Coordinates of C-alpha atoms in Angstrom, one line a residue:
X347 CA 13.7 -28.4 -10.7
X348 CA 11.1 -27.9 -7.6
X349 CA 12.6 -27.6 -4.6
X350 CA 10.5 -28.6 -1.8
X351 CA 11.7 -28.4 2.1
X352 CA 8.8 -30.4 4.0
X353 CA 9.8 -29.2 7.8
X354 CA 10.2 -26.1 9.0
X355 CA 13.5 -24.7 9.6
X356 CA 13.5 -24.9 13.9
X357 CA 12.2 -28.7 13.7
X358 CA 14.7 -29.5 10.4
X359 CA 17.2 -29.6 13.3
X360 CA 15.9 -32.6 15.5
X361 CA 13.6 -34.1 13.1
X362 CA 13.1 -37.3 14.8
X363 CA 15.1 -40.4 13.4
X364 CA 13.9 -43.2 15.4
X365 CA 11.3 -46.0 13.6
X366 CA 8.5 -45.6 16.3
X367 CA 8.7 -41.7 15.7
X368 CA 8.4 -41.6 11.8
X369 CA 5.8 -43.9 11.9
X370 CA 3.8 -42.3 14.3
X371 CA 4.1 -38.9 12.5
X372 CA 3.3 -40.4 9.2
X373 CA 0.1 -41.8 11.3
X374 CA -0.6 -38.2 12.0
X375 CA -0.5 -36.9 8.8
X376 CA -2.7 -39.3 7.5
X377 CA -5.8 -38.9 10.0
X378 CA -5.3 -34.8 10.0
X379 CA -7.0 -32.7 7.0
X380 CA -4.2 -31.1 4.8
X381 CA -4.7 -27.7 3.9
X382 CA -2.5 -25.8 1.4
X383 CA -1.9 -22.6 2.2
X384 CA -0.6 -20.0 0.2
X385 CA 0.4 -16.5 0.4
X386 CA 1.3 -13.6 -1.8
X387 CA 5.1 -13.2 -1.8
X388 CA 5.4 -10.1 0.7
X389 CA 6.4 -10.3 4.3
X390 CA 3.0 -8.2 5.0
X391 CA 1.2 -11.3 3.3
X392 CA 3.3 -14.2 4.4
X393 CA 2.5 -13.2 8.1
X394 CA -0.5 -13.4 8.8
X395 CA -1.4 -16.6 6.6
X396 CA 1.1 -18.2 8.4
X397 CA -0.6 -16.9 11.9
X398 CA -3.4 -18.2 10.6
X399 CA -1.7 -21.7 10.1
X400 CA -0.9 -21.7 13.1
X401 CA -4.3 -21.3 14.6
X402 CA -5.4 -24.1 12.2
X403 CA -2.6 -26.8 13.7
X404 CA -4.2 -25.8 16.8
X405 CA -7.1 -27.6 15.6
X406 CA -5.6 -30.4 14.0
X407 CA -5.5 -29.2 10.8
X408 CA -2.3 -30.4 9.3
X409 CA -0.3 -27.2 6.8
X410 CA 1.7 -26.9 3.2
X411 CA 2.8 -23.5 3.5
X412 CA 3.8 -22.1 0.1
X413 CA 6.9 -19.4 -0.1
X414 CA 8.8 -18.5 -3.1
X415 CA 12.2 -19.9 -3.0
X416 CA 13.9 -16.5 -2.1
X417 CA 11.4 -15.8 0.6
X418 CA 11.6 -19.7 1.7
X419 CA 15.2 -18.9 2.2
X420 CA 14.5 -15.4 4.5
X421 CA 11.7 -17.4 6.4
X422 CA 14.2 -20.6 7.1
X423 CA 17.5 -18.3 8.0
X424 CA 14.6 -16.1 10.7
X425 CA 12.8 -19.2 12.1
X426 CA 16.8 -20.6 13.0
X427 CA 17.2 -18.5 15.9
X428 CA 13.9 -19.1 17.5
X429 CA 13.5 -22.2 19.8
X430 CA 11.4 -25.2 18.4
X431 CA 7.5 -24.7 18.9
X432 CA 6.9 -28.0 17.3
X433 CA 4.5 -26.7 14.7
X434 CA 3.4 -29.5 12.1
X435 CA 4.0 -27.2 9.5
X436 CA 6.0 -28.0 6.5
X437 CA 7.3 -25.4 4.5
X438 CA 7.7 -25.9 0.4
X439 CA 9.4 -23.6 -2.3
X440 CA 8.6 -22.8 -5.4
X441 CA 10.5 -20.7 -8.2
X442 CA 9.5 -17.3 -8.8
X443 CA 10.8 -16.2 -12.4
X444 CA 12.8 -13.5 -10.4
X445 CA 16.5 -13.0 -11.6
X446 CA 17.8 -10.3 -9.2
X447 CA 16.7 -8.4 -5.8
X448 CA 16.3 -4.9 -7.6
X449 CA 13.4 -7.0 -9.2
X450 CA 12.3 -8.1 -6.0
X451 CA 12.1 -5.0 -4.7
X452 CA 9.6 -3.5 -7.3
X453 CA 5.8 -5.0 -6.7
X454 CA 5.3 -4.4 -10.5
X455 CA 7.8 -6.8 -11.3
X456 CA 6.7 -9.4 -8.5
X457 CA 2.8 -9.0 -9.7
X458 CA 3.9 -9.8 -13.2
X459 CA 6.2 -12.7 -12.2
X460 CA 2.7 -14.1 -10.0
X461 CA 0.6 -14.2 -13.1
X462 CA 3.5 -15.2 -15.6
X463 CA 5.5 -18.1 -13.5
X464 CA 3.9 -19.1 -10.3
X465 CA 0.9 -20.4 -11.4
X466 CA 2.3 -23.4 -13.8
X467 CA 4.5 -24.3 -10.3
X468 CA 1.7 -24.3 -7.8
X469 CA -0.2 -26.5 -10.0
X470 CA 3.0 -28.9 -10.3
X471 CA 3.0 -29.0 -6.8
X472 CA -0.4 -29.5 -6.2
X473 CA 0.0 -32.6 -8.4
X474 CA 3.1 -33.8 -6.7
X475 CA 1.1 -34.0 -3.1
X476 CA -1.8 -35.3 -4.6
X477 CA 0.1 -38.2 -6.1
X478 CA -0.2 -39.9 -2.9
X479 CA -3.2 -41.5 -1.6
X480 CA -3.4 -40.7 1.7
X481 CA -1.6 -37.4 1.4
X482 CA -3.9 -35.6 -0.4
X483 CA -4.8 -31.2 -0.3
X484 CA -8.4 -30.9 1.9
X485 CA -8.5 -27.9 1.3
X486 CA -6.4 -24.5 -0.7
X487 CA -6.1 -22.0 1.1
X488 CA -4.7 -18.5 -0.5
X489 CA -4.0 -15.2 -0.6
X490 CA -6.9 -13.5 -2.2
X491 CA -4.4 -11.3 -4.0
X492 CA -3.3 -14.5 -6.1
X493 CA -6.7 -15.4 -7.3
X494 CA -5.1 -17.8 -10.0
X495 CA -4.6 -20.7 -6.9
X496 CA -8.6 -20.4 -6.3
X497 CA -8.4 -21.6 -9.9
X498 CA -6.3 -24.1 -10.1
X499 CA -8.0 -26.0 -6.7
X500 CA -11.3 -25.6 -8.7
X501 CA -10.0 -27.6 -11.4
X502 CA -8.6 -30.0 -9.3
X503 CA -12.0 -30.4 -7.2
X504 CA -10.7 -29.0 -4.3
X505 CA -12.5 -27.0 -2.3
X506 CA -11.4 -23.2 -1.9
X507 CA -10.9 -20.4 0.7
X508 CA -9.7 -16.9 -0.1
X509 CA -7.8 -14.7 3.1
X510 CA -7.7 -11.2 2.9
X511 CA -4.3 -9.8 4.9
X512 CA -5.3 -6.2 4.2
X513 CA -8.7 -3.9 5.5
X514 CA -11.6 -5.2 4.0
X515 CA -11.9 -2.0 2.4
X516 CA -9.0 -2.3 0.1
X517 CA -10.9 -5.4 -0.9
X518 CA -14.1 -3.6 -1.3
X519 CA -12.4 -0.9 -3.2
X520 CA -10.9 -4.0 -5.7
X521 CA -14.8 -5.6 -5.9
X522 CA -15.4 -1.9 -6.5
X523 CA -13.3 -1.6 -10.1
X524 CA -16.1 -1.6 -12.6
X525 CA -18.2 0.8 -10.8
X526 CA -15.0 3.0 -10.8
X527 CA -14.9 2.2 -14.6
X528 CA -18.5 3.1 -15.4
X529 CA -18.5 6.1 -13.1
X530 CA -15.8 7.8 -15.3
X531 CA -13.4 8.0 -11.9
X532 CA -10.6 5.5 -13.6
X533 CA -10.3 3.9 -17.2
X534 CA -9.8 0.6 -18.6
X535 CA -6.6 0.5 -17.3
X536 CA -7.2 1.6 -14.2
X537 CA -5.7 5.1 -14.4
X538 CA -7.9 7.7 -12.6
X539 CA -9.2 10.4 -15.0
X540 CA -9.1 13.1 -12.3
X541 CA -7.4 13.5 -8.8
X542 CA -10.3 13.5 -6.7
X543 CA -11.4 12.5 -3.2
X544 CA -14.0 9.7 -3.4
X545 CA -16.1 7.8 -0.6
X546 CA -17.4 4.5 -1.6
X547 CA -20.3 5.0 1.2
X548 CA -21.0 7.6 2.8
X549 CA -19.6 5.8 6.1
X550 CA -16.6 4.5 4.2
X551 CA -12.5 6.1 5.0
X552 CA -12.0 8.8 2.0
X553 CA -10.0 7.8 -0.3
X554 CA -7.8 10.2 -2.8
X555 CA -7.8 8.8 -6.4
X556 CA -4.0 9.6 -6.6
X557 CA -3.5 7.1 -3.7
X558 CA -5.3 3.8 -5.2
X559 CA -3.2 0.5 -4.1
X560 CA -2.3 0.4 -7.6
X561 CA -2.2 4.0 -8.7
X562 CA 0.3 5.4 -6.3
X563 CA 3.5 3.6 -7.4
X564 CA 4.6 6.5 -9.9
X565 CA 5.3 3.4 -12.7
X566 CA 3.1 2.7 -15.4
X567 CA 4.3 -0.8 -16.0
X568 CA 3.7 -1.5 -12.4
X569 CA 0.1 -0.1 -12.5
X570 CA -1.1 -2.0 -15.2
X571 CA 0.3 -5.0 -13.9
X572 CA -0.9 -4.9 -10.2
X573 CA -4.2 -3.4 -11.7
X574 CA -4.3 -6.7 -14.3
X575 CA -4.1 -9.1 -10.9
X576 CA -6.6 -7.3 -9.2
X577 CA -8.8 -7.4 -12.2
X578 CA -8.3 -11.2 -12.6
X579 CA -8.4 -11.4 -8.6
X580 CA -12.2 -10.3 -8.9
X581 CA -13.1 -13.2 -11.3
X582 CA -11.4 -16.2 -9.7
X583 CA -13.0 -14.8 -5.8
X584 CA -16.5 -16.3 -7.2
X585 CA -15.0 -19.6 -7.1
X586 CA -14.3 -19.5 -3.5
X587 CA -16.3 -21.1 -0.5
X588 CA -14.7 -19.0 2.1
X589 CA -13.6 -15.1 2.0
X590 CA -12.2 -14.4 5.2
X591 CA -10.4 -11.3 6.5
X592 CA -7.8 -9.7 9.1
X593 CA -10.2 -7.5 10.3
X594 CA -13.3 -7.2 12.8
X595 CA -17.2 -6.4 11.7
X596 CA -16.5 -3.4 14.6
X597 CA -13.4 -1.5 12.8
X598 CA -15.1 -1.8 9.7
X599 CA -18.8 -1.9 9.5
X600 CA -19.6 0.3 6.3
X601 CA -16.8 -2.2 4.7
X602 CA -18.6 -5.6 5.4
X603 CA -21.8 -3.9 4.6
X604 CA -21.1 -3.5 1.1
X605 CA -19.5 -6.7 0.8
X606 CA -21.3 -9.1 3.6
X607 CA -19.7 -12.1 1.7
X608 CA -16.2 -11.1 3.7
X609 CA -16.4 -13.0 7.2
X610 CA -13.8 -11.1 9.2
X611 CA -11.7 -13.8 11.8
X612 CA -8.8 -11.4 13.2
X613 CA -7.4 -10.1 14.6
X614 CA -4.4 -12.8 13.9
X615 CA -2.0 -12.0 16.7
X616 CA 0.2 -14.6 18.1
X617 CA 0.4 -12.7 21.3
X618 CA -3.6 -13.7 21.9
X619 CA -1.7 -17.5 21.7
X620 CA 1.0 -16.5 23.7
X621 CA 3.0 -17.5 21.0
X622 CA 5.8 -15.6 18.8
X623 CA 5.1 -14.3 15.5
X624 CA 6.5 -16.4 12.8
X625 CA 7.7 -15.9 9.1
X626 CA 9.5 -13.0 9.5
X627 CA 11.8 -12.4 6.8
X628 CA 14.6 -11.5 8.6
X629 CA 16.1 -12.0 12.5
X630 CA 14.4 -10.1 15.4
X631 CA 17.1 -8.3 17.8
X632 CA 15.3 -9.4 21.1
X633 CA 17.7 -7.1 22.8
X634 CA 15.0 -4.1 22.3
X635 CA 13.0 -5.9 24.9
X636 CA 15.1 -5.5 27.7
X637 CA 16.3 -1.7 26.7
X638 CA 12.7 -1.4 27.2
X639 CA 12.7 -3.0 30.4
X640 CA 14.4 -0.2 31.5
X641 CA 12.4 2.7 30.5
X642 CA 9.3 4.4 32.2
X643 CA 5.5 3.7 31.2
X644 CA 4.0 5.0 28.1
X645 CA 6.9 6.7 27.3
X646 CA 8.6 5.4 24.2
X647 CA 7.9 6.3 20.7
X648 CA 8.6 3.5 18.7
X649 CA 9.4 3.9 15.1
X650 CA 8.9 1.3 12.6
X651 CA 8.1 1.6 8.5
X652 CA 8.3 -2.4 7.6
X653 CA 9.6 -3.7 4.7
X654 CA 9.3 -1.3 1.4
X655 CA 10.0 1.8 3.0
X656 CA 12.9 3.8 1.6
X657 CA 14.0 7.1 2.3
X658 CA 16.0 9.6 0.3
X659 CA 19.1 11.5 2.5
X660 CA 17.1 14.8 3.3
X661 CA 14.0 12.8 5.0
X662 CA 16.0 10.4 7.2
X663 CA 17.7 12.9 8.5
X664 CA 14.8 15.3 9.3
X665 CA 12.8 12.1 10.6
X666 CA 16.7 11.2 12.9
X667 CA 16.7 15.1 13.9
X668 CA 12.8 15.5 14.6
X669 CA 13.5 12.4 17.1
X670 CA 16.5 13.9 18.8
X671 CA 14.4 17.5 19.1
X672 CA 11.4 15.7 21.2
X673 CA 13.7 14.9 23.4
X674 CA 11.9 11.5 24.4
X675 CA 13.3 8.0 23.9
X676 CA 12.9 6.1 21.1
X677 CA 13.4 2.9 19.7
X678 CA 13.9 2.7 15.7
X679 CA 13.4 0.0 13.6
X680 CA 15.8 1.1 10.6
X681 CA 15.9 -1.5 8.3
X682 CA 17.9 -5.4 8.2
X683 CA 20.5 -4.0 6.1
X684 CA 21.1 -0.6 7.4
X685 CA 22.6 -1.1 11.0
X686 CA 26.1 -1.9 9.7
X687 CA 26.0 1.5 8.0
X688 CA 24.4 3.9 10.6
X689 CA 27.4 6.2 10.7
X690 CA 27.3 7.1 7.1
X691 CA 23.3 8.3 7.4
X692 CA 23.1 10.3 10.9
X693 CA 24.4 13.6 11.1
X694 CA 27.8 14.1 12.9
X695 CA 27.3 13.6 16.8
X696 CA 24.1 12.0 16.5
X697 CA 24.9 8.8 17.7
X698 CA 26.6 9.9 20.9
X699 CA 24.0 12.5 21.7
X700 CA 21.1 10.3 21.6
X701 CA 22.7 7.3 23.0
X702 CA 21.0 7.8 26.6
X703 CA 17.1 7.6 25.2
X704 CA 17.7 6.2 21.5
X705 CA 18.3 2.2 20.6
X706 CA 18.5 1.5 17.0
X707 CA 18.0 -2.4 16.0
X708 CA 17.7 -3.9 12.5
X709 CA 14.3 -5.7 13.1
X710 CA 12.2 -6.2 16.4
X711 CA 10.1 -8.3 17.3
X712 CA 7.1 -6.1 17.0
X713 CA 4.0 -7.8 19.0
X714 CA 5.4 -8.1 21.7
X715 CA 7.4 -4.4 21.4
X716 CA 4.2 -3.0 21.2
X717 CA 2.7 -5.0 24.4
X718 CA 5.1 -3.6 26.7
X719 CA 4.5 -1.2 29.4
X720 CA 6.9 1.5 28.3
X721 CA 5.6 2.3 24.1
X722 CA 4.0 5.3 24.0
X723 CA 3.1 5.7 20.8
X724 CA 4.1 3.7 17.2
X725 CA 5.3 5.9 14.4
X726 CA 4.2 3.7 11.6
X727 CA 3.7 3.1 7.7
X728 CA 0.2 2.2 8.7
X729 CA 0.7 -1.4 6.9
X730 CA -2.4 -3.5 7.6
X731 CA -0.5 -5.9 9.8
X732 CA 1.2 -2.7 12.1
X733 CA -2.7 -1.3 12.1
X734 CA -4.2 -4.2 13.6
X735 CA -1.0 -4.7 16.1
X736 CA -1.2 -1.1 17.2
X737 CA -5.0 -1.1 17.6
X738 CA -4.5 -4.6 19.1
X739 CA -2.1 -3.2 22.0
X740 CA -4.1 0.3 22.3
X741 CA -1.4 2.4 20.9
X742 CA -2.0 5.7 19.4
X743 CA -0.3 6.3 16.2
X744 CA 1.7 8.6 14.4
X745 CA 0.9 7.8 10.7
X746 CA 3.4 8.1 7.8
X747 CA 2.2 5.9 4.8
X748 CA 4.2 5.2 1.9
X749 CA 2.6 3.5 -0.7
X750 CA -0.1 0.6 -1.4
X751 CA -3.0 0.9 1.2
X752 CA -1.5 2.5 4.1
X753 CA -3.0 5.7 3.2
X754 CA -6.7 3.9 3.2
X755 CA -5.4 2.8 6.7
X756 CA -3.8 6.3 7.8
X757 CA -7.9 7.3 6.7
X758 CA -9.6 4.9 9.4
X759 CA -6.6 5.6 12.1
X760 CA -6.9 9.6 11.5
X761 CA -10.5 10.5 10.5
X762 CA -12.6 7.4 11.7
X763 CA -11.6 5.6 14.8
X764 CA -9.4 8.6 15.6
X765 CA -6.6 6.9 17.2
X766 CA -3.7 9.1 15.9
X767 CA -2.6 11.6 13.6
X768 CA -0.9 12.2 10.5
X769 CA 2.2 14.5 9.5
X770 CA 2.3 17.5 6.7
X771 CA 4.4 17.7 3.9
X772 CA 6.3 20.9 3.1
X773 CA 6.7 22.3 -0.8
X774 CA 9.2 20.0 -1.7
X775 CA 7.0 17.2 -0.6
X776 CA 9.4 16.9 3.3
X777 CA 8.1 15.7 6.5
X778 CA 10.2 18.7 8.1
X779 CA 12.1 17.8 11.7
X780 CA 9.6 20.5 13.1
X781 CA 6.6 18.8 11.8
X782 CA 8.1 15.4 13.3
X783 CA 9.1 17.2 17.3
X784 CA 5.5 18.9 16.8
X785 CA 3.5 16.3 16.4
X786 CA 5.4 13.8 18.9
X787 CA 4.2 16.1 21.1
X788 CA 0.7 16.5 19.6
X789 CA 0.0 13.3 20.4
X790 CA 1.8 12.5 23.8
X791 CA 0.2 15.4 25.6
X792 CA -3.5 14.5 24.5
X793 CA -5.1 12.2 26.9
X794 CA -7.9 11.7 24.4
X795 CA -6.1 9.6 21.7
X796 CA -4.9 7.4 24.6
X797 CA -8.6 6.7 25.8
X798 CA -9.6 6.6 22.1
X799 CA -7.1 3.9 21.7
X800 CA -7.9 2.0 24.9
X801 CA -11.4 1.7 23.8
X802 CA -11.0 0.8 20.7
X803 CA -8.4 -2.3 22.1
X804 CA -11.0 -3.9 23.8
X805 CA -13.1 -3.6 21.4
X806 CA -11.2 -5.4 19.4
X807 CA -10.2 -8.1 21.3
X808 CA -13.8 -9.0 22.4
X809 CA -14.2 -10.1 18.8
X810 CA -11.2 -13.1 19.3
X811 CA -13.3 -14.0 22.7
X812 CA -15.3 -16.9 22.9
X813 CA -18.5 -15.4 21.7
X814 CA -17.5 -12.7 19.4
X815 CA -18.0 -12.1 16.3
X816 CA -14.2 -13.1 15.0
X817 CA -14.1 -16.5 17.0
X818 CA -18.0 -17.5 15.8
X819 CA -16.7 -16.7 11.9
X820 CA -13.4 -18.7 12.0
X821 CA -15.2 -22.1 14.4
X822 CA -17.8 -22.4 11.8
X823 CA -14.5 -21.8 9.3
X824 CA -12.9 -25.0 11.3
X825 CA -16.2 -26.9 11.3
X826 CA -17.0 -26.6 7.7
X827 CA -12.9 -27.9 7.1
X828 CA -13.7 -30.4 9.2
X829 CA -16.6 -31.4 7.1
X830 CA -17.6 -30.2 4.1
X831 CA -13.5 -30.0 3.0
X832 CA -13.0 -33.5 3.8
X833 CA -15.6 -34.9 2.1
X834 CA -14.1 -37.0 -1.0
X835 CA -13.7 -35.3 -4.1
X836 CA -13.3 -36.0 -7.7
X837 CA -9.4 -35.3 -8.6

């Protein structure tokens, strides 16, 4: 049976009881557009598509945000401890076909579940809403990495829009696949016939073959499944009206060159609201904030590797020892179910030695970690979201992707707008605790990646101003909602 939860989990609390108040709410509702909006099910996805809702209820747009029921759960138990905002944003759920968190945890398994179950329950929803006159969807609103929504609202004559959460170029590369196909670089089933280093332009990030989003997972399974999505994702984008993007024309020309149909709107910060980030998975430790407090200017390196990231034994400990050796402070985002255990990872002593410069928390409340005065620097997975938050804040970077499209990002962060640098590897494939002190150091002595990264910051932001290119892309995105989405249609 469908579970749906229509308030958010901060209002759920003091949803108004009184006559005068329902009705004046259900008045609202009824007079505001209604957009469904919905996300792939990653915390890296979720996000931003629910920053973006948020800018919409700004302008009067009225929100179904879709989470699976397991991430409904995460986003309800986070939004608890923040104060009410009053959003008029009601979260649903939906089943996800997912038995167990080991399957959860593996993005072959959750792509396969997205093509196999989801779809049959969006639609079910869909029809629900729709069952009411005066209730019914303006407007769908998803994750370009689920093209199957785009489908559905097609055949339910609702008009479309596609949101890109990730570098345009990660969606170029995906609109790229059957050149990749006839050029001999990967086969049918998206293996690459040769590791090789490829450019799609000659302006574009390089890109090793070995490193494709949907390449690098070391599982076959996995590959052909992500690949299969992506594949499909390339079909159902021709039946959207809008393509938006987390990104700016000035971070990415070469990108929006080759594909001029994506209309770049970010970057989607709630800090540029004043606002806190919502739809975190899991509780921010606020504490951070005020440990910073206390710490000099520009001289914390904050260390954060979101939500996949898993190390073995031997590379948290050189990463924990490479931190104690550079002998600055440090603030380390290890993980939401790893600060109950901390004793059992760190070397003997660790602990206690770094407990004058080093604060370990289990999840922080990133934007505005990386607006204060005292970060440094952000050790990073180079996650999309992270990128445009760092670049956002004019932080240099000390890049250590994992898998998916953070080395595409750790590309444009190293080699073209040259805001940080990367670490080497040893033989047995080790980011060595000498490779972690020397490079700490790289970067915190250079004056030039800080000026790099301040000019590239306000850069960025000018695009959100009134007048750039970011704020002209999503007003005429409001306008056309406004219009064109409202306009009756033929269910």
């Amino acid at each position: 049976m469908m579970t749906m939860f229509l308030v958010l989990a901060h209002i759920e609390k003091n949803f108004p009881s009184s006559r005068a108040k329902i009705a004046k709410e259900k008045k609202h509702r009824m007079g505001n557009p209604h957009v469904l909006v919905i996300p792939y099910p990653a915390q890296g996805h979720v996000i931003p598509l629910m920053e973006l809702s948020q800018c919409l209820v700004k302008h009067g747009f009225r929100i179904t945000f879709v989470n699976t029921e397991y991430n409904h759960k995460l986003v309800k138990n986070a939004l608890s401890v923040k104060e009410d905002k009053g959003d008029l944003i009601h979260l649903v759920s939906i089943p996800d076909g997912l038995e167990s968190l080991e399957d959860r945890n593996k993005p072959g398994k959750i792509s396969e579940a997205i093509l196999r179950v989801m779809p049959g329950n969006v639609e079910k929803l869909i029809e629900e809403i729709n069952s009411s006159e005066n209730d019914r969807i303006s407007c769908v609103l998803a994750d370009q990495s689920i093209g199957w929504a785009l489908e559905i609202a097609e055949k339910k004559g609702i008009k479309r829009a596609a949101f890109c959460p990730a570098a345009a170029a990660l969606l170029v590369l995906s609109l790229s696949v059957p050149k990749l196909i006839d050029d001999g670089i990967i086969d049918d089933d998206g293996t690459p016939t040769k590791r090789q280093i490829i450019k799609l332009s000659t302006t574009m990030p390089a890109m090793n073959t070995e490193n494709f989003v949907w390449a690098c997972l070391g599982n076959k399974l996995a590959q052909m499944n992500i690949f299969e999505l992506m594949v499909n994702n390339n079909r159902s984008l021709k039946l959207t009206d809008w393509l938006l993007c987390n990104s700016t024309y000035d971070l990415e020309p070469a990108a929006f060159a080759l594909a001029p149909e994506i209309l770049p709107i970010g970057p989607l910060l709630a800090s540029t609201r004043l606002g806190d980030s919502a739809a975190s998975f899991w509780p921010e430790d606020s504490t951070c904030l005020k440990w910073l407090d206390e710490r000099p200017p520009k001289s914390v390196i904050y260390v954060a590797f979101g939500s996949f990231t898993v190390f073995d034994p031997t590379q948290f400990q050189e990463l924990a020892t490479g931190l104690e050796l550079s002998n600055k402070p440090f603030l380390w985002v290890v993980g939401h179910d790893f600060t109950d255990k901390m004793n059992n990872f760190f070397s003997k002593g660790f602990l206690d030695r770094v407990a004058d410069r080093g604060k370990m928390v289990s999840w922080a409340p990133q934007q505005k970690v990386l607006q204060h005065p005292s970060i440094a620097c952000f050790m990073s997975h180079c996650g999309w979201n992270s990128t445009m938050e760092g670049v956002s804040n004019g932080i240099p970077f000390l890049c250590w992707p994992y898998f998916a499209d953070q080395f595409l990002n750790r590309s444009y962060i190293c080699d073209i707008w040259k805001v940080g640098i990367g670490f080497t590897r040893n033989e047995r494939g080790i980011i060595p605790q000498e490779e972690v002190k020397r490079k700490v150091e790289q970067l915190l002595i250079s004056e030039e990646y800080k000026e790099r990264a301040s000019n590239l910051k306000e850069m960025v932001l000018n695009n959100i101003k009134e007048g750039g290119s970011s704020y002209k892309n999503f007003k005429n995105f409001i306008d056309w909602l406004k219009t064109e989405a409202c306009s009756p249609c033929v269910f």
